[in-house]
Amino acid sequence: MSKIKKYLNENNNKLNIKDYITILVIVILYGVFSFINLGSNICPNTFYDTNLNEEIIFEFDGIYDISKIKSFSGNYGSYYKVYSSEDGDEFREIYEVEGNSTFAWKEDNINTYGKYIKFKFTKESSLGEVYFYNNLEKLIKLSMVSENNGIY
């Protein structure tokens, strides 16, 4: 204990070089531990920019119970209404997304069913990746994605 007291300069009111080095080491260690794994390391590399009233239709290989949508918004944020359908003709509105955050993952519980999910954009938006999960939290694979009657 006396070595620590001698090193930490307890008998002097002024800081010396050893005190500054100790403070610097503590600040650097704290910074490393604070910023490790901060945020998401998984980020899409490509984004789809949309205009007002553009639509994207996601098609599954069958009718599924869909419990959750996970999406990544781009540099404009994402503003769209979500619809679902069993036949691809009659869509029912599920909810509306006001994605004010940019470059962020967003998870929404939707609790619906269908073979088709449609996003109709209500503002100029930017969208990265989109994932759909069933009620068992398993990823649902897409069979096709179409945009304004074009196919991806």
PDB file of C-alpha atoms in Angstrom:
ATOM      1  CA  MET A   1       0.000   0.000   0.000  1.00  0.00           C
ATOM      2  CA  SER A   2       2.865   2.389   0.708  1.00  0.00           C
ATOM      3  CA  LYS A   3       4.148   1.967  -2.879  1.00  0.00           C
ATOM      4  CA  ILE A   4       0.773   3.118  -4.225  1.00  0.00           C
ATOM      5  CA  LYS A   5       0.669   6.090  -1.867  1.00  0.00           C
ATOM      6  CA  LYS A   6       4.180   7.051  -2.893  1.00  0.00           C
ATOM      7  CA  TYR A   7       3.312   6.674  -6.607  1.00  0.00           C
ATOM      8  CA  LEU A   8       0.042   8.618  -6.355  1.00  0.00           C
ATOM      9  CA  ASN A   9       1.749  11.604  -4.721  1.00  0.00           C
ATOM     10  CA  GLU A  10      -0.580  11.897  -1.719  1.00  0.00           C
ATOM     11  CA  ASN A  11       1.711  14.240   0.179  1.00  0.00           C
ATOM     12  CA  ASN A  12       1.645  16.958  -2.496  1.00  0.00           C
ATOM     13  CA  ASN A  13      -1.309  19.151  -3.524  1.00  0.00           C
ATOM     14  CA  LYS A  14      -0.081  19.629  -7.085  1.00  0.00           C
ATOM     15  CA  LEU A  15      -0.300  17.044  -9.855  1.00  0.00           C
ATOM     16  CA  ASN A  16       2.929  15.772 -11.320  1.00  0.00           C
ATOM     17  CA  ILE A  17       3.684  13.834 -14.515  1.00  0.00           C
ATOM     18  CA  LYS A  18       2.886  10.469 -12.891  1.00  0.00           C
ATOM     19  CA  ASP A  19      -0.588  11.734 -11.971  1.00  0.00           C
ATOM     20  CA  TYR A  20      -1.247  12.929 -15.523  1.00  0.00           C
ATOM     21  CA  ILE A  21      -0.091   9.608 -16.961  1.00  0.00           C
ATOM     22  CA  THR A  22      -2.353   7.724 -14.541  1.00  0.00           C
ATOM     23  CA  ILE A  23      -5.359   9.897 -15.521  1.00  0.00           C
ATOM     24  CA  LEU A  24      -4.585   9.443 -19.237  1.00  0.00           C
ATOM     25  CA  VAL A  25      -4.362   5.649 -18.899  1.00  0.00           C
ATOM     26  CA  ILE A  26      -7.690   5.535 -17.007  1.00  0.00           C
ATOM     27  CA  VAL A  27      -9.405   7.732 -19.628  1.00  0.00           C
ATOM     28  CA  ILE A  28      -8.069   5.616 -22.514  1.00  0.00           C
ATOM     29  CA  LEU A  29      -9.124   2.344 -20.841  1.00  0.00           C
ATOM     30  CA  TYR A  30     -12.569   3.762 -20.069  1.00  0.00           C
ATOM     31  CA  GLY A  31     -12.950   4.958 -23.669  1.00  0.00           C
ATOM     32  CA  VAL A  32     -12.002   1.560 -25.091  1.00  0.00           C
ATOM     33  CA  PHE A  33     -14.443  -0.298 -22.829  1.00  0.00           C
ATOM     34  CA  SER A  34     -17.207   2.253 -23.443  1.00  0.00           C
ATOM     35  CA  PHE A  35     -17.019   2.233 -27.231  1.00  0.00           C
ATOM     36  CA  ILE A  36     -16.453  -1.498 -27.801  1.00  0.00           C
ATOM     37  CA  ASN A  37     -19.561  -3.008 -29.456  1.00  0.00           C
ATOM     38  CA  LEU A  38     -21.342   0.328 -29.432  1.00  0.00           C
ATOM     39  CA  GLY A  39     -24.097   0.262 -32.044  1.00  0.00           C
ATOM     40  CA  SER A  40     -24.703  -2.272 -34.759  1.00  0.00           C
ATOM     41  CA  ASN A  41     -21.869  -3.737 -36.767  1.00  0.00           C
ATOM     42  CA  ILE A  42     -24.361  -5.079 -39.310  1.00  0.00           C
ATOM     43  CA  CYS A  43     -25.357  -2.448 -41.828  1.00  0.00           C
ATOM     44  CA  PRO A  44     -26.672  -2.841 -45.387  1.00  0.00           C
ATOM     45  CA  ASN A  45     -24.388  -1.632 -48.144  1.00  0.00           C
ATOM     46  CA  THR A  46     -27.089  -0.798 -50.696  1.00  0.00           C
ATOM     47  CA  PHE A  47     -30.235   1.264 -50.322  1.00  0.00           C
ATOM     48  CA  TYR A  48     -33.352   1.721 -52.384  1.00  0.00           C
ATOM     49  CA  ASP A  49     -34.527   5.343 -52.665  1.00  0.00           C
ATOM     50  CA  THR A  50     -38.237   5.824 -53.308  1.00  0.00           C
ATOM     51  CA  ASN A  51     -40.614   8.603 -54.246  1.00  0.00           C
ATOM     52  CA  LEU A  52     -44.105   9.400 -53.012  1.00  0.00           C
ATOM     53  CA  ASN A  53     -46.663   6.602 -53.707  1.00  0.00           C
ATOM     54  CA  GLU A  54     -44.091   4.085 -54.941  1.00  0.00           C
ATOM     55  CA  GLU A  55     -44.865   0.503 -53.960  1.00  0.00           C
ATOM     56  CA  ILE A  56     -42.808  -2.565 -53.195  1.00  0.00           C
ATOM     57  CA  ILE A  57     -44.529  -5.950 -52.984  1.00  0.00           C
ATOM     58  CA  PHE A  58     -42.854  -8.833 -51.170  1.00  0.00           C
ATOM     59  CA  GLU A  59     -44.082 -12.321 -52.095  1.00  0.00           C
ATOM     60  CA  PHE A  60     -43.595 -15.433 -49.982  1.00  0.00           C
ATOM     61  CA  ASP A  61     -43.788 -19.017 -51.222  1.00  0.00           C
ATOM     62  CA  GLY A  62     -46.974 -19.593 -49.172  1.00  0.00           C
ATOM     63  CA  ILE A  63     -49.334 -17.987 -46.671  1.00  0.00           C
ATOM     64  CA  TYR A  64     -47.573 -17.281 -43.375  1.00  0.00           C
ATOM     65  CA  ASP A  65     -48.393 -15.857 -39.974  1.00  0.00           C
ATOM     66  CA  ILE A  66     -46.134 -12.811 -39.917  1.00  0.00           C
ATOM     67  CA  SER A  67     -45.371 -11.478 -36.460  1.00  0.00           C
ATOM     68  CA  LYS A  68     -42.518  -9.037 -36.999  1.00  0.00           C
ATOM     69  CA  ILE A  69     -40.878  -6.835 -39.643  1.00  0.00           C
ATOM     70  CA  LYS A  70     -37.299  -5.693 -39.176  1.00  0.00           C
ATOM     71  CA  SER A  71     -36.155  -2.934 -41.538  1.00  0.00           C
ATOM     72  CA  PHE A  72     -33.161  -0.648 -41.955  1.00  0.00           C
ATOM     73  CA  SER A  73     -33.848   2.929 -42.988  1.00  0.00           C
ATOM     74  CA  GLY A  74     -31.447   4.892 -45.160  1.00  0.00           C
ATOM     75  CA  ASN A  75     -30.385   8.516 -45.283  1.00  0.00           C
ATOM     76  CA  TYR A  76     -33.932   9.966 -45.710  1.00  0.00           C
ATOM     77  CA  GLY A  77     -35.645   7.785 -43.148  1.00  0.00           C
ATOM     78  CA  SER A  78     -38.489   5.493 -44.195  1.00  0.00           C
ATOM     79  CA  TYR A  79     -42.125   6.552 -44.433  1.00  0.00           C
ATOM     80  CA  TYR A  80     -44.560   3.922 -45.671  1.00  0.00           C
ATOM     81  CA  LYS A  81     -47.798   2.074 -45.049  1.00  0.00           C
ATOM     82  CA  VAL A  82     -47.708  -1.715 -44.723  1.00  0.00           C
ATOM     83  CA  TYR A  83     -50.421  -3.883 -46.275  1.00  0.00           C
ATOM     84  CA  SER A  84     -50.893  -7.656 -46.385  1.00  0.00           C
ATOM     85  CA  SER A  85     -52.793  -9.922 -48.772  1.00  0.00           C
ATOM     86  CA  GLU A  86     -53.445 -13.597 -49.328  1.00  0.00           C
ATOM     87  CA  ASP A  87     -54.116 -13.330 -53.077  1.00  0.00           C
ATOM     88  CA  GLY A  88     -52.101 -10.291 -54.199  1.00  0.00           C
ATOM     89  CA  ASP A  89     -55.247  -8.391 -55.278  1.00  0.00           C
ATOM     90  CA  GLU A  90     -57.033  -7.317 -52.098  1.00  0.00           C
ATOM     91  CA  PHE A  91     -54.669  -5.722 -49.588  1.00  0.00           C
ATOM     92  CA  ARG A  92     -55.566  -4.712 -46.027  1.00  0.00           C
ATOM     93  CA  GLU A  93     -53.646  -1.986 -44.225  1.00  0.00           C
ATOM     94  CA  ILE A  94     -51.737  -3.164 -41.159  1.00  0.00           C
ATOM     95  CA  TYR A  95     -49.942  -0.066 -39.913  1.00  0.00           C
ATOM     96  CA  GLU A  96     -47.939   2.998 -40.919  1.00  0.00           C
ATOM     97  CA  VAL A  97     -44.219   3.566 -40.395  1.00  0.00           C
ATOM     98  CA  GLU A  98     -42.931   7.051 -39.637  1.00  0.00           C
ATOM     99  CA  GLY A  99     -39.234   6.245 -39.662  1.00  0.00           C
ATOM    100  CA  ASN A 100     -37.704   9.531 -38.611  1.00  0.00           C
ATOM    101  CA  SER A 101     -34.420   7.882 -37.696  1.00  0.00           C
ATOM    102  CA  THR A 102     -31.790   7.427 -40.371  1.00  0.00           C
ATOM    103  CA  PHE A 103     -29.382   4.519 -40.762  1.00  0.00           C
ATOM    104  CA  ALA A 104     -31.081   2.557 -37.998  1.00  0.00           C
ATOM    105  CA  TRP A 105     -32.764  -0.819 -37.574  1.00  0.00           C
ATOM    106  CA  LYS A 106     -36.453  -0.730 -36.705  1.00  0.00           C
ATOM    107  CA  GLU A 107     -38.503  -3.682 -35.446  1.00  0.00           C
ATOM    108  CA  ASP A 108     -42.292  -3.653 -35.597  1.00  0.00           C
ATOM    109  CA  ASN A 109     -44.695  -6.308 -34.338  1.00  0.00           C
ATOM    110  CA  ILE A 110     -47.443  -6.649 -36.934  1.00  0.00           C
ATOM    111  CA  ASN A 111     -49.264  -9.938 -36.196  1.00  0.00           C
ATOM    112  CA  THR A 112     -50.857 -10.574 -39.588  1.00  0.00           C
ATOM    113  CA  TYR A 113     -50.984 -13.317 -42.183  1.00  0.00           C
ATOM    114  CA  GLY A 114     -50.652 -13.471 -45.936  1.00  0.00           C
ATOM    115  CA  LYS A 115     -48.600 -14.388 -48.953  1.00  0.00           C
ATOM    116  CA  TYR A 116     -47.917 -10.777 -49.959  1.00  0.00           C
ATOM    117  CA  ILE A 117     -46.710  -7.733 -48.039  1.00  0.00           C
ATOM    118  CA  LYS A 118     -46.866  -4.329 -49.719  1.00  0.00           C
ATOM    119  CA  PHE A 119     -45.013  -1.176 -48.710  1.00  0.00           C
ATOM    120  CA  LYS A 120     -46.592   2.006 -50.108  1.00  0.00           C
ATOM    121  CA  PHE A 121     -44.324   4.973 -49.506  1.00  0.00           C
ATOM    122  CA  THR A 122     -45.995   8.112 -48.146  1.00  0.00           C
ATOM    123  CA  LYS A 123     -42.910  10.336 -48.538  1.00  0.00           C
ATOM    124  CA  GLU A 124     -39.561  10.286 -50.264  1.00  0.00           C
ATOM    125  CA  SER A 125     -37.761   7.505 -48.424  1.00  0.00           C
ATOM    126  CA  SER A 126     -34.671   5.362 -48.326  1.00  0.00           C
ATOM    127  CA  LEU A 127     -34.811   1.692 -47.384  1.00  0.00           C
ATOM    128  CA  GLY A 128     -32.014  -0.802 -46.812  1.00  0.00           C
ATOM    129  CA  GLU A 129     -32.794  -4.394 -45.867  1.00  0.00           C
ATOM    130  CA  VAL A 130     -36.148  -5.830 -44.775  1.00  0.00           C
ATOM    131  CA  TYR A 131     -36.723  -9.072 -42.861  1.00  0.00           C
ATOM    132  CA  PHE A 132     -39.993 -10.817 -42.041  1.00  0.00           C
ATOM    133  CA  TYR A 133     -40.410 -13.225 -39.111  1.00  0.00           C
ATOM    134  CA  ASN A 134     -43.137 -15.744 -38.305  1.00  0.00           C
ATOM    135  CA  ASN A 135     -44.775 -16.225 -34.909  1.00  0.00           C
ATOM    136  CA  LEU A 136     -41.942 -18.605 -33.897  1.00  0.00           C
ATOM    137  CA  GLU A 137     -39.387 -15.804 -34.540  1.00  0.00           C
ATOM    138  CA  LYS A 138     -38.062 -17.679 -37.604  1.00  0.00           C
ATOM    139  CA  LEU A 139     -37.029 -15.766 -40.717  1.00  0.00           C
ATOM    140  CA  ILE A 140     -39.502 -16.081 -43.621  1.00  0.00           C
ATOM    141  CA  LYS A 141     -37.800 -16.401 -47.003  1.00  0.00           C
ATOM    142  CA  LEU A 142     -39.038 -14.342 -49.921  1.00  0.00           C
ATOM    143  CA  SER A 143     -39.768 -15.892 -53.285  1.00  0.00           C
ATOM    144  CA  MET A 144     -40.060 -12.598 -55.211  1.00  0.00           C
ATOM    145  CA  VAL A 145     -39.913  -8.832 -54.786  1.00  0.00           C
ATOM    146  CA  SER A 146     -41.560  -6.474 -57.259  1.00  0.00           C
ATOM    147  CA  GLU A 147     -41.489  -2.696 -57.447  1.00  0.00           C
ATOM    148  CA  ASN A 148     -44.166  -0.771 -59.355  1.00  0.00           C
ATOM    149  CA  ASN A 149     -44.852  -3.851 -61.524  1.00  0.00           C
ATOM    150  CA  GLY A 150     -41.147  -4.452 -62.145  1.00  0.00           C
ATOM    151  CA  ILE A 151     -39.461  -7.524 -60.686  1.00  0.00           C
ATOM    152  CA  TYR A 152     -36.175  -7.599 -58.778  1.00  0.00           C
TER     153      TYR A 152
END
